[in-house]
Coordinates of C-alpha atoms in Angstrom, one line a residue:
M18 CA -28.1 53.8 62.3
S19 CA -28.2 53.4 58.5
H20 CA -29.4 56.4 56.6
L21 CA -31.8 56.1 53.6
E22 CA -30.6 58.5 51.0
S23 CA -33.1 61.0 49.7
Q24 CA -33.7 62.2 46.2
W25 CA -33.2 66.0 46.2
I26 CA -35.7 67.8 44.0
L27 CA -35.1 71.5 43.4
A28 CA -38.1 73.5 42.5
E29 CA -38.2 75.3 39.2
V30 CA -37.2 78.9 39.3
P31 CA -40.3 81.0 38.5
E32 CA -39.9 83.9 36.1
I33 CA -40.6 87.1 37.9
P34 CA -42.8 89.5 35.9
P35 CA -41.6 93.1 35.5
E36 CA -42.6 95.4 38.4
V37 CA -43.6 92.5 40.7
G38 CA -42.2 92.6 44.2
R39 CA -40.4 95.9 43.7
G40 CA -38.4 96.6 46.9
M41 CA -38.5 92.9 48.0
P42 CA -35.5 90.6 47.9
E43 CA -35.6 88.6 44.7
I44 CA -35.5 85.2 46.6
L45 CA -38.5 86.3 48.7
V46 CA -40.5 87.1 45.5
R47 CA -39.5 83.7 44.0
M48 CA -40.7 81.8 47.1
L49 CA -44.0 83.7 47.1
L50 CA -44.6 82.8 43.5
Q51 CA -43.6 79.2 44.2
R52 CA -46.2 79.1 46.9
G53 CA -48.9 80.2 44.4
V54 CA -49.2 83.7 45.8
E55 CA -50.3 86.0 43.0
P56 CA -48.6 89.4 42.6
D57 CA -51.7 91.3 43.8
Q58 CA -51.9 89.0 46.9
M59 CA -48.3 89.5 48.0
E60 CA -48.9 92.4 50.3
A61 CA -51.9 90.8 52.1
F62 CA -49.9 87.5 52.4
L63 CA -46.9 89.2 54.0
H64 CA -48.9 91.6 56.1
P65 CA -52.3 90.0 57.0
R66 CA -54.7 92.3 58.9
L67 CA -57.6 91.4 61.2
R68 CA -59.9 93.8 59.4
H69 CA -59.8 91.4 56.5
L70 CA -61.7 88.7 58.4
Q71 CA -64.9 87.6 56.6
D72 CA -68.4 87.9 58.0
P73 CA -68.9 85.0 60.4
F74 CA -72.6 84.7 59.3
L75 CA -71.3 83.3 56.0
L76 CA -70.8 79.9 57.8
P77 CA -73.7 77.5 57.5
E78 CA -76.4 77.7 60.2
M79 CA -74.6 80.4 62.1
Q80 CA -77.8 82.5 62.6
A81 CA -79.7 79.5 64.1
A82 CA -76.8 78.8 66.5
V83 CA -76.5 82.5 67.6
D84 CA -80.3 82.8 68.2
R85 CA -80.5 79.6 70.3
I86 CA -77.4 80.5 72.4
L87 CA -78.7 84.0 73.2
C88 CA -82.1 82.5 74.0
A89 CA -80.5 80.1 76.5
V90 CA -78.6 83.0 78.0
D91 CA -81.8 85.1 78.4
R92 CA -83.8 82.1 79.9
H93 CA -80.9 81.2 82.3
E94 CA -80.9 77.7 80.8
R95 CA -78.2 75.2 81.7
I96 CA -75.5 74.9 78.9
C97 CA -72.8 72.2 78.6
V98 CA -69.9 72.7 76.3
Y99 CA -68.6 69.2 75.3
G100 CA -65.3 69.0 73.4
D101 CA -62.4 66.7 72.4
Y102 CA -59.3 66.0 74.4
D103 CA -56.6 67.3 72.0
V104 CA -55.3 70.8 71.6
D105 CA -58.0 71.9 69.2
G106 CA -60.7 70.4 71.4
V107 CA -59.4 71.9 74.7
T108 CA -58.8 75.4 73.3
S109 CA -62.3 75.2 71.7
V110 CA -63.9 74.3 75.0
T111 CA -62.0 77.1 76.7
L112 CA -63.0 79.8 74.2
M113 CA -66.6 78.7 74.0
T114 CA -67.0 78.5 77.8
E115 CA -65.3 81.9 78.3
V116 CA -67.6 83.6 75.8
L117 CA -70.7 82.1 77.3
A118 CA -69.6 82.9 80.8
A119 CA -69.0 86.5 79.7
Y120 CA -72.7 86.6 78.7
G121 CA -73.6 85.4 82.2
A122 CA -74.7 82.0 81.0
R123 CA -75.1 79.0 83.3
V124 CA -72.3 77.0 81.7
R125 CA -70.1 74.0 82.5
S126 CA -67.7 72.1 80.3
F127 CA -66.9 68.4 79.7
I128 CA -64.1 66.5 77.9
P129 CA -64.2 62.7 77.5
R130 CA -61.3 60.5 78.5
R131 CA -59.4 58.9 75.7
G132 CA -58.8 55.5 77.1
P133 CA -62.0 54.4 78.8
E134 CA -64.4 56.5 76.7
G135 CA -62.8 57.4 73.4
Y136 CA -63.1 60.2 71.0
G137 CA -66.0 62.5 70.4
L138 CA -69.7 62.5 71.5
N139 CA -70.2 58.9 72.7
Q140 CA -72.6 57.1 75.1
A141 CA -69.9 56.2 77.7
A142 CA -68.7 59.8 78.0
L143 CA -72.3 61.2 77.9
S144 CA -73.2 58.9 80.9
R145 CA -70.4 60.4 83.0
C146 CA -71.2 63.9 81.8
M147 CA -74.8 63.5 83.1
Q148 CA -73.6 62.1 86.4
E149 CA -71.2 65.0 87.0
G150 CA -73.8 67.7 86.5
A151 CA -77.4 68.5 85.9
M152 CA -79.0 67.6 82.6
P153 CA -78.3 70.6 80.3
D154 CA -81.0 72.3 78.3
L155 CA -78.5 73.0 75.6
M156 CA -75.3 71.1 74.7
V157 CA -72.7 72.8 72.4
T158 CA -70.3 70.2 71.0
V159 CA -67.0 71.6 69.8
D160 CA -64.4 69.7 67.6
C161 CA -66.9 66.8 67.5
G162 CA -70.5 66.0 66.9
T163 CA -70.9 66.1 63.1
A164 CA -70.9 62.3 62.8
S165 CA -72.7 61.7 66.1
V166 CA -76.2 61.1 64.6
D167 CA -77.3 58.5 67.1
E168 CA -75.9 60.3 70.2
I169 CA -77.6 63.5 69.2
A170 CA -80.9 61.7 68.6
Y171 CA -80.6 60.3 72.1
L172 CA -80.0 63.8 73.6
K173 CA -83.0 65.0 71.7
E174 CA -85.1 62.3 73.3
Q175 CA -83.9 63.5 76.7
G176 CA -85.0 67.0 75.9
V177 CA -81.6 68.4 75.3
D178 CA -81.1 70.8 72.3
V179 CA -77.7 70.4 70.5
I180 CA -75.5 72.8 68.5
V181 CA -72.6 71.3 66.7
V182 CA -69.5 73.5 66.2
D183 CA -67.1 71.4 64.2
H184 CA -64.8 71.0 61.2
H185 CA -64.8 67.3 60.5
E186 CA -66.3 65.6 57.5
L187 CA -70.0 64.8 57.1
P188 CA -70.8 61.1 57.6
P189 CA -72.5 59.2 54.8
A190 CA -75.8 59.3 56.7
G191 CA -75.8 63.1 56.5
K192 CA -76.0 65.8 59.2
P193 CA -77.5 65.0 62.7
E194 CA -80.9 66.5 63.5
C195 CA -80.2 69.3 65.9
V196 CA -80.6 73.1 66.2
A197 CA -77.5 73.9 64.1
V198 CA -74.4 72.3 62.6
V199 CA -71.9 75.1 62.3
N200 CA -69.4 73.3 60.2
P201 CA -67.7 74.7 57.0
K202 CA -67.6 71.3 55.5
C203 CA -71.4 71.1 55.5
G204 CA -71.5 73.5 52.5
S205 CA -72.6 77.1 52.2
D206 CA -74.8 79.3 50.1
T207 CA -71.8 81.6 49.4
D208 CA -68.6 81.3 47.4
I209 CA -66.5 81.8 50.6
D210 CA -64.7 78.6 51.6
F211 CA -63.9 78.2 55.3
S212 CA -63.2 74.4 55.1
Y213 CA -59.6 75.0 56.2
L214 CA -60.6 76.2 59.7
C215 CA -59.9 74.0 62.7
A216 CA -62.6 73.7 65.4
A217 CA -61.2 76.6 67.4
G218 CA -61.3 78.7 64.3
V219 CA -65.0 77.9 63.9
V220 CA -65.6 78.6 67.6
F221 CA -63.9 82.0 67.1
K222 CA -66.3 82.7 64.2
L223 CA -69.3 81.8 66.3
A224 CA -68.0 84.1 69.1
H225 CA -67.6 86.8 66.6
A226 CA -71.1 86.3 65.4
L227 CA -72.5 86.4 68.9
L228 CA -70.6 89.7 69.6
K229 CA -71.8 91.2 66.4
T230 CA -75.4 90.4 67.5
R231 CA -75.0 91.4 71.1
Q232 CA -71.9 93.4 72.1
L233 CA -70.2 92.9 75.4
E234 CA -68.4 96.0 76.8
H235 CA -65.8 94.1 78.8
F236 CA -65.0 91.2 76.5
D237 CA -62.3 91.6 73.8
L238 CA -62.3 88.6 71.4
K239 CA -58.9 89.5 70.1
N240 CA -57.5 88.5 73.5
Y241 CA -58.3 84.9 72.6
L242 CA -56.4 84.8 69.4
D243 CA -53.5 83.0 71.2
L244 CA -55.8 80.0 71.8
V245 CA -57.0 80.0 68.2
A246 CA -53.4 80.1 67.0
M247 CA -52.4 77.3 69.3
A248 CA -55.2 75.1 68.0
T249 CA -54.6 75.9 64.3
V250 CA -51.0 75.0 64.5
A251 CA -51.4 71.9 66.6
D252 CA -54.2 70.5 64.4
I253 CA -52.0 70.8 61.3
V254 CA -54.8 72.5 59.2
P255 CA -53.6 74.5 56.2
L256 CA -52.1 77.9 57.1
V257 CA -54.0 79.7 54.3
E258 CA -56.5 82.5 54.2
E259 CA -57.9 83.4 57.6
N260 CA -55.9 80.6 59.3
R261 CA -52.7 82.4 58.3
L262 CA -54.1 85.7 59.6
L263 CA -55.3 84.2 62.9
V264 CA -52.0 82.4 63.6
R265 CA -49.8 85.4 62.7
H266 CA -51.7 87.7 65.1
G267 CA -52.2 84.9 67.7
L268 CA -48.5 84.2 67.9
R269 CA -47.7 87.8 68.5
L270 CA -50.4 88.0 71.2
M271 CA -49.0 84.9 72.9
E272 CA -45.8 86.6 73.7
N273 CA -47.7 89.0 76.0
T274 CA -50.8 86.8 76.6
H275 CA -53.6 87.8 78.9
H276 CA -54.1 84.2 79.9
D277 CA -52.2 82.9 83.0
G278 CA -52.4 79.4 81.8
V279 CA -50.6 80.2 78.5
K280 CA -48.0 82.2 80.4
A281 CA -47.4 79.2 82.7
L282 CA -47.1 76.8 79.8
L283 CA -44.5 79.1 78.1
E284 CA -42.6 79.1 81.4
V285 CA -42.5 75.4 81.9
A286 CA -41.6 74.8 78.2
Q287 CA -38.9 77.5 78.5
V288 CA -40.2 79.2 75.4
K289 CA -39.3 82.9 74.8
G290 CA -40.3 85.2 72.1
P291 CA -40.5 85.9 69.3
L292 CA -42.7 82.9 69.1
T293 CA -43.0 80.7 66.0
S294 CA -45.4 78.0 64.9
A295 CA -42.6 75.5 65.7
D296 CA -42.7 76.6 69.4
V297 CA -46.4 75.8 69.5
G298 CA -46.2 72.6 67.5
F299 CA -43.3 71.0 69.3
R300 CA -43.2 72.6 72.8
I301 CA -46.7 73.9 73.8
G302 CA -49.0 71.6 72.0
P303 CA -47.5 68.4 73.2
R304 CA -47.9 69.4 76.8
I305 CA -51.6 70.0 76.3
N306 CA -52.0 66.8 74.3
A307 CA -50.1 64.8 76.9
A308 CA -52.9 65.3 79.4
G309 CA -55.4 63.8 77.0
R310 CA -53.0 61.0 76.0
M311 CA -52.6 60.1 79.7
D312 CA -56.4 60.3 80.3
Q313 CA -56.3 63.6 82.3
P314 CA -57.8 66.1 79.8
E315 CA -59.5 68.1 82.5
E316 CA -56.1 69.2 83.7
A317 CA -55.3 70.8 80.3
L318 CA -58.6 72.6 80.5
A319 CA -57.9 73.8 84.0
T320 CA -54.6 75.1 82.9
L321 CA -56.0 77.2 80.1
R322 CA -58.9 78.5 82.2
S323 CA -56.8 79.4 85.3
K324 CA -57.4 83.0 86.6
N325 CA -54.6 82.9 89.1
M326 CA -50.9 82.7 88.2
D327 CA -49.9 80.5 91.1
E328 CA -52.7 78.0 90.3
A329 CA -51.8 78.2 86.6
R330 CA -48.2 77.3 87.3
Q331 CA -49.3 74.3 89.4
W332 CA -51.5 73.0 86.5
A333 CA -48.9 73.7 83.9
T334 CA -46.3 71.8 86.0
R335 CA -48.7 68.8 86.0
L336 CA -49.0 69.0 82.2
D337 CA -45.2 69.0 82.1
V338 CA -45.1 65.9 84.2
H339 CA -47.6 64.2 81.9
N340 CA -45.5 65.2 78.9
R341 CA -42.4 63.6 80.5
E342 CA -44.4 60.5 81.2
R343 CA -45.6 60.5 77.6
Q344 CA -42.0 60.9 76.4
S345 CA -40.8 58.1 78.5
E346 CA -43.7 55.8 77.4
E347 CA -43.0 56.8 73.7
Q348 CA -39.3 56.0 74.0
R349 CA -40.1 52.6 75.6
I350 CA -42.6 51.7 72.9
H351 CA -40.3 52.9 70.1
R352 CA -37.5 50.8 71.5
Q353 CA -39.8 47.7 71.7
A354 CA -41.1 48.4 68.2
L355 CA -37.6 48.4 66.8
E356 CA -36.9 45.1 68.5
C357 CA -40.2 43.6 67.3
L358 CA -39.5 44.7 63.7
E359 CA -36.2 42.9 63.8
S360 CA -37.3 39.8 65.8
G361 CA -40.3 39.4 63.6
G362 CA -38.3 39.5 60.4
Y363 CA -40.3 42.4 58.9
Q364 CA -37.4 44.6 57.9
D365 CA -37.8 43.9 54.2
D366 CA -41.6 44.5 54.1
P367 CA -42.8 47.6 52.3
V368 CA -44.9 48.5 55.3
I369 CA -44.6 48.4 59.1
V370 CA -47.5 46.9 61.1
L371 CA -46.7 46.1 64.8
G372 CA -48.8 45.5 67.8
S373 CA -48.5 44.7 71.5
R374 CA -50.6 44.4 74.7
D375 CA -47.9 46.4 76.5
W376 CA -48.4 49.6 74.5
H377 CA -50.4 52.7 75.5
P378 CA -53.1 53.6 73.0
G379 CA -52.4 57.3 73.6
V380 CA -48.9 57.2 72.4
V381 CA -48.9 54.8 69.4
G382 CA -49.5 57.6 66.9
I383 CA -46.3 59.4 67.9
V384 CA -44.4 56.1 67.6
A385 CA -45.9 55.5 64.2
S386 CA -44.6 58.9 63.1
R387 CA -41.1 58.1 64.3
M388 CA -41.0 54.7 62.7
M389 CA -42.4 56.1 59.4
R390 CA -39.7 58.9 59.3
R391 CA -36.9 56.6 60.3
F392 CA -37.6 53.8 57.7
H393 CA -39.7 55.9 55.2
K394 CA -42.4 53.3 55.2
P395 CA -46.2 53.6 55.8
T396 CA -46.6 52.5 59.4
F397 CA -49.3 51.3 61.8
I398 CA -48.5 50.8 65.5
I399 CA -51.3 49.0 67.5
A400 CA -52.1 49.0 71.2
I401 CA -54.0 45.8 72.1
D402 CA -56.3 45.7 75.1
E403 CA -57.0 42.8 77.5
E404 CA -59.8 41.5 75.3
G405 CA -57.5 41.3 72.3
M406 CA -58.9 44.3 70.5
G407 CA -56.3 46.6 69.0
K408 CA -56.4 50.3 68.4
G409 CA -53.8 51.4 65.8
S410 CA -52.6 54.7 64.5
G411 CA -51.1 55.0 61.1
R412 CA -48.8 57.5 59.4
S413 CA -47.9 57.4 55.7
I414 CA -45.4 58.5 53.1
G415 CA -46.1 60.5 50.0
G416 CA -47.6 58.3 47.3
V417 CA -49.3 55.8 49.7
S418 CA -52.9 56.5 50.8
L419 CA -53.7 54.8 54.1
M420 CA -57.4 55.2 53.4
D421 CA -57.1 53.3 50.1
A422 CA -55.1 50.6 51.9
I423 CA -57.7 50.4 54.7
N424 CA -60.6 50.1 52.2
A425 CA -58.7 47.3 50.4
N426 CA -58.4 45.4 53.6
R427 CA -61.7 45.9 55.4
D428 CA -62.1 42.1 55.8
C429 CA -59.2 42.1 58.3
L430 CA -60.5 45.1 60.3
E431 CA -63.2 46.0 62.7
A432 CA -63.1 49.6 61.6
G433 CA -60.9 52.2 60.0
G434 CA -60.9 55.8 59.0
G435 CA -59.0 59.0 58.6
H436 CA -57.0 60.5 55.8
A437 CA -54.4 59.6 53.2
M438 CA -51.5 60.4 55.5
A439 CA -52.9 59.7 58.9
A440 CA -55.5 57.1 59.9
G441 CA -56.8 54.9 62.7
I442 CA -57.9 51.3 62.7
S443 CA -59.6 48.8 65.1
V444 CA -58.3 45.3 64.5
H445 CA -58.5 42.1 66.5
E446 CA -55.2 40.7 67.7
D447 CA -55.5 37.6 65.6
Q448 CA -56.1 39.6 62.4
I449 CA -53.0 41.8 62.6
D450 CA -50.9 39.4 60.5
C451 CA -53.8 39.4 57.9
F452 CA -53.8 43.2 57.8
R453 CA -50.0 43.4 57.5
E454 CA -50.0 41.0 54.6
G455 CA -52.9 42.7 52.9
F456 CA -51.4 46.1 53.4
S457 CA -48.0 45.0 52.0
K458 CA -49.8 43.4 49.0
Y459 CA -51.7 46.6 48.4
V460 CA -48.6 48.8 48.4
L461 CA -46.6 46.4 46.2
E462 CA -49.4 46.2 43.6
H463 CA -50.4 49.9 43.6
V464 CA -47.4 52.0 44.3
D465 CA -44.2 51.9 42.2
V466 CA -40.9 51.5 44.0
K467 CA -39.7 54.9 42.8
D468 CA -42.8 56.5 44.4
R469 CA -41.8 55.0 47.7
L470 CA -38.3 56.5 47.8
P471 CA -37.7 59.4 50.2
R472 CA -37.7 62.8 48.5
L473 CA -36.4 66.1 49.8
N474 CA -38.1 69.1 48.1
L475 CA -35.9 72.1 47.9
D476 CA -37.2 75.6 47.4
V477 CA -34.2 77.7 46.5
E478 CA -30.5 77.4 45.8
I479 CA -28.6 80.1 47.6
D480 CA -25.0 80.9 48.6
F481 CA -23.7 81.6 52.1
S482 CA -22.9 85.1 50.9
E483 CA -26.6 85.8 50.5
L484 CA -27.4 84.9 54.1
S485 CA -27.8 88.0 56.3
L486 CA -30.0 89.4 59.1
D487 CA -31.6 91.7 56.4
F488 CA -32.5 88.6 54.4
L489 CA -33.8 86.9 57.6
N490 CA -36.0 89.8 58.4
S491 CA -37.7 89.6 55.0
Y492 CA -37.8 85.8 55.1
E493 CA -39.7 85.9 58.4
L494 CA -42.6 87.6 56.7
L495 CA -43.4 84.3 55.1
Q496 CA -44.3 82.9 58.6
P497 CA -46.2 81.3 60.1
F498 CA -45.0 78.0 58.6
G499 CA -47.0 74.8 58.7
S500 CA -49.4 72.8 56.6
A501 CA -49.8 74.4 53.1
N502 CA -47.1 76.9 53.9
Q503 CA -44.0 74.7 54.6
E504 CA -40.9 76.2 56.0
P505 CA -38.6 76.9 53.0
M506 CA -35.8 74.4 52.4
F507 CA -32.6 75.9 50.9
M508 CA -29.7 74.2 49.3
T509 CA -26.1 75.3 48.7
R510 CA -23.2 73.5 47.0
E511 CA -19.6 72.8 47.6
V512 CA -19.0 73.6 51.3
Y513 CA -16.2 72.4 53.4
L514 CA -15.8 71.8 57.2
T515 CA -13.2 74.2 58.7
E516 CA -12.9 71.9 61.7
S517 CA -14.1 68.5 62.9
P518 CA -17.8 68.3 63.9
R519 CA -18.4 68.9 67.6
E520 CA -20.9 66.4 69.0
L521 CA -23.3 67.7 71.7
K522 CA -25.9 65.8 73.8
N523 CA -28.5 63.7 72.0
H524 CA -26.0 63.2 69.1
H525 CA -26.5 66.7 67.8
L526 CA -23.6 68.1 65.7
K527 CA -22.3 71.7 65.7
L528 CA -20.5 72.4 62.5
S529 CA -18.3 75.2 61.2
M530 CA -18.3 75.4 57.4
K531 CA -16.8 77.5 54.6
Q532 CA -18.0 78.2 51.1
K533 CA -15.6 80.3 49.0
D534 CA -14.7 83.2 51.3
C535 CA -17.8 82.9 53.6
W536 CA -17.9 81.1 56.9
Q537 CA -21.1 79.8 58.5
S538 CA -21.8 77.8 61.7
A539 CA -24.6 75.3 61.6
M540 CA -26.5 72.7 63.7
F541 CA -27.2 69.2 62.4
F542 CA -29.6 67.6 64.9
G543 CA -29.4 63.9 65.6
A544 CA -26.6 63.4 63.0
G545 CA -23.9 62.1 65.5
E546 CA -24.8 58.5 64.7
R547 CA -24.8 59.1 60.9
A548 CA -21.9 58.4 58.5
L549 CA -21.1 61.7 56.9
P550 CA -20.1 61.7 53.2
P551 CA -16.7 62.8 51.9
Q552 CA -16.1 66.5 51.4
P553 CA -17.0 68.9 49.8
W554 CA -20.7 68.7 50.6
D555 CA -24.0 70.0 49.2
I556 CA -26.3 70.8 52.1
A557 CA -30.0 71.2 52.5
F558 CA -31.0 73.5 55.3
T559 CA -33.5 75.8 56.9
I560 CA -32.7 79.0 58.7
N561 CA -34.0 80.6 61.9
R562 CA -33.2 83.5 64.3
N563 CA -30.9 82.7 67.1
V564 CA -30.7 85.0 70.1
F565 CA -27.9 84.3 72.6
R566 CA -27.0 86.7 75.4
G567 CA -28.7 89.5 73.6
R568 CA -26.9 88.9 70.3
V569 CA -29.0 88.1 67.3
S570 CA -27.7 85.9 64.5
L571 CA -28.9 83.8 61.6
Q572 CA -28.7 80.1 62.3
V573 CA -28.4 77.4 59.7
V574 CA -30.1 74.1 60.6
I575 CA -28.9 71.3 58.3
Q576 CA -31.6 68.8 57.2
D577 CA -29.5 66.7 54.9
V578 CA -26.0 66.4 53.4
R579 CA -24.6 64.7 50.4
A580 CA -21.3 64.5 48.5
H581 CA -21.0 67.5 46.2
R582 CA -22.5 67.2 42.7
K583 CA -22.0 69.8 40.1
E584 CA -25.4 69.1 38.5
D585 CA -28.5 67.2 39.5

């Protein structure tokens, strides 16, 4: 496979003011300053504490939501918790349902099926919801509902009160008319900004508000931080402010979780502590998402709500099976997409837009991500149904806004929305070529070639001699890593191999390297098919903690290599 060379961009070295970060390694202080952490915030950033959580009643319409829920509890009304089928939605449904059940509420839960019903609060899913149980007196939507103006109006006509607990953007038509819309993106009367929260984070704040209003002796909300952490990482929301605090504590709790379903997921994924956000993002989250992608979201919910370890293991095993099916389907579609790219003669296009009637709509987003990373081009992969209507998922590169491109090509599309870096479209089969051509034209006219080249942003230049377990211990205080707090990327210069690379399965390379008088082993994942440059090398790498047979070591994970350059 040919490799597209990245431009390495080393961050400027910030000047460290006197007395700042006394007692900390200098490199750690530099990385904190690079991340915009002010000197007086460093201690709170490195050691976030739960007592720093803000008052939940600072979120909009929280009081109205609390009052209506407690009223429903006291009146023994029927409550339905309706959520989305991804990790954020399933964990939100779990937490909201558990809290209401702890109050003795008459509560049931419902999650729509992605394929036949689609995302969010929609009429097809509502019809099945009403068939499966009695008409509720109160519906609490989590991770959806903010844009469901018509559906909520319909529920109101049926005599159903609605509370929306969400984090998505407001539609142009404004908020739906309902009891309360607890959504930080709906504005606030205070200066506190909670817009970074995922849905599970907002549900956690609602649960906190309920418990502040009416305490429950045998319910400890802290025991649910593992679910909140799971959702926050999987939904790729910024790991800032309270998100950072919730994830830090939630990951620690997950290692000794109170939830049988989470224990079972850790078992089937073969994840052992200490847990990181990468474990959640790449090993736990995909198993929960796989159920929704394969149209079995209720199985993910059953896993998280299990109260029996044997039952939890059975459900977690089913999620693992769904995940393997998803992986197999992903590999098949990815292989066909590569063939389609070549056979269609689209290799030289500035974008990738491919579609097929043989592709599963639940997997095209993952394939789009793989194609985007492999070719460093903005990509849409489209699954077309029997009627010729395509549902596509897009992923972009820095410098190219998918939303701007969609808005410039509305004439070719049935619908489209999302964000600059990830978006979805609905397009008829016979309009895919039109969209591809318009998308290509937009990119060529609005984005310079240099802005479409791959870039590798490097945090710190460091020598092998500076890598140690002591440094690793202080470095790990920067965790959890994720959106808005990316894992630091290091670089070092002029290293040599001490022996030939050893190729492992899946084309991974195990390397032994030397820099001056220091030796260091490293992993270079997926590099077995790549042509390596002549030595000596400069390497870009991340670090992590490796535990093997009880022995702890610092592991170097190479992200890129190039022939050595004295200066950039």
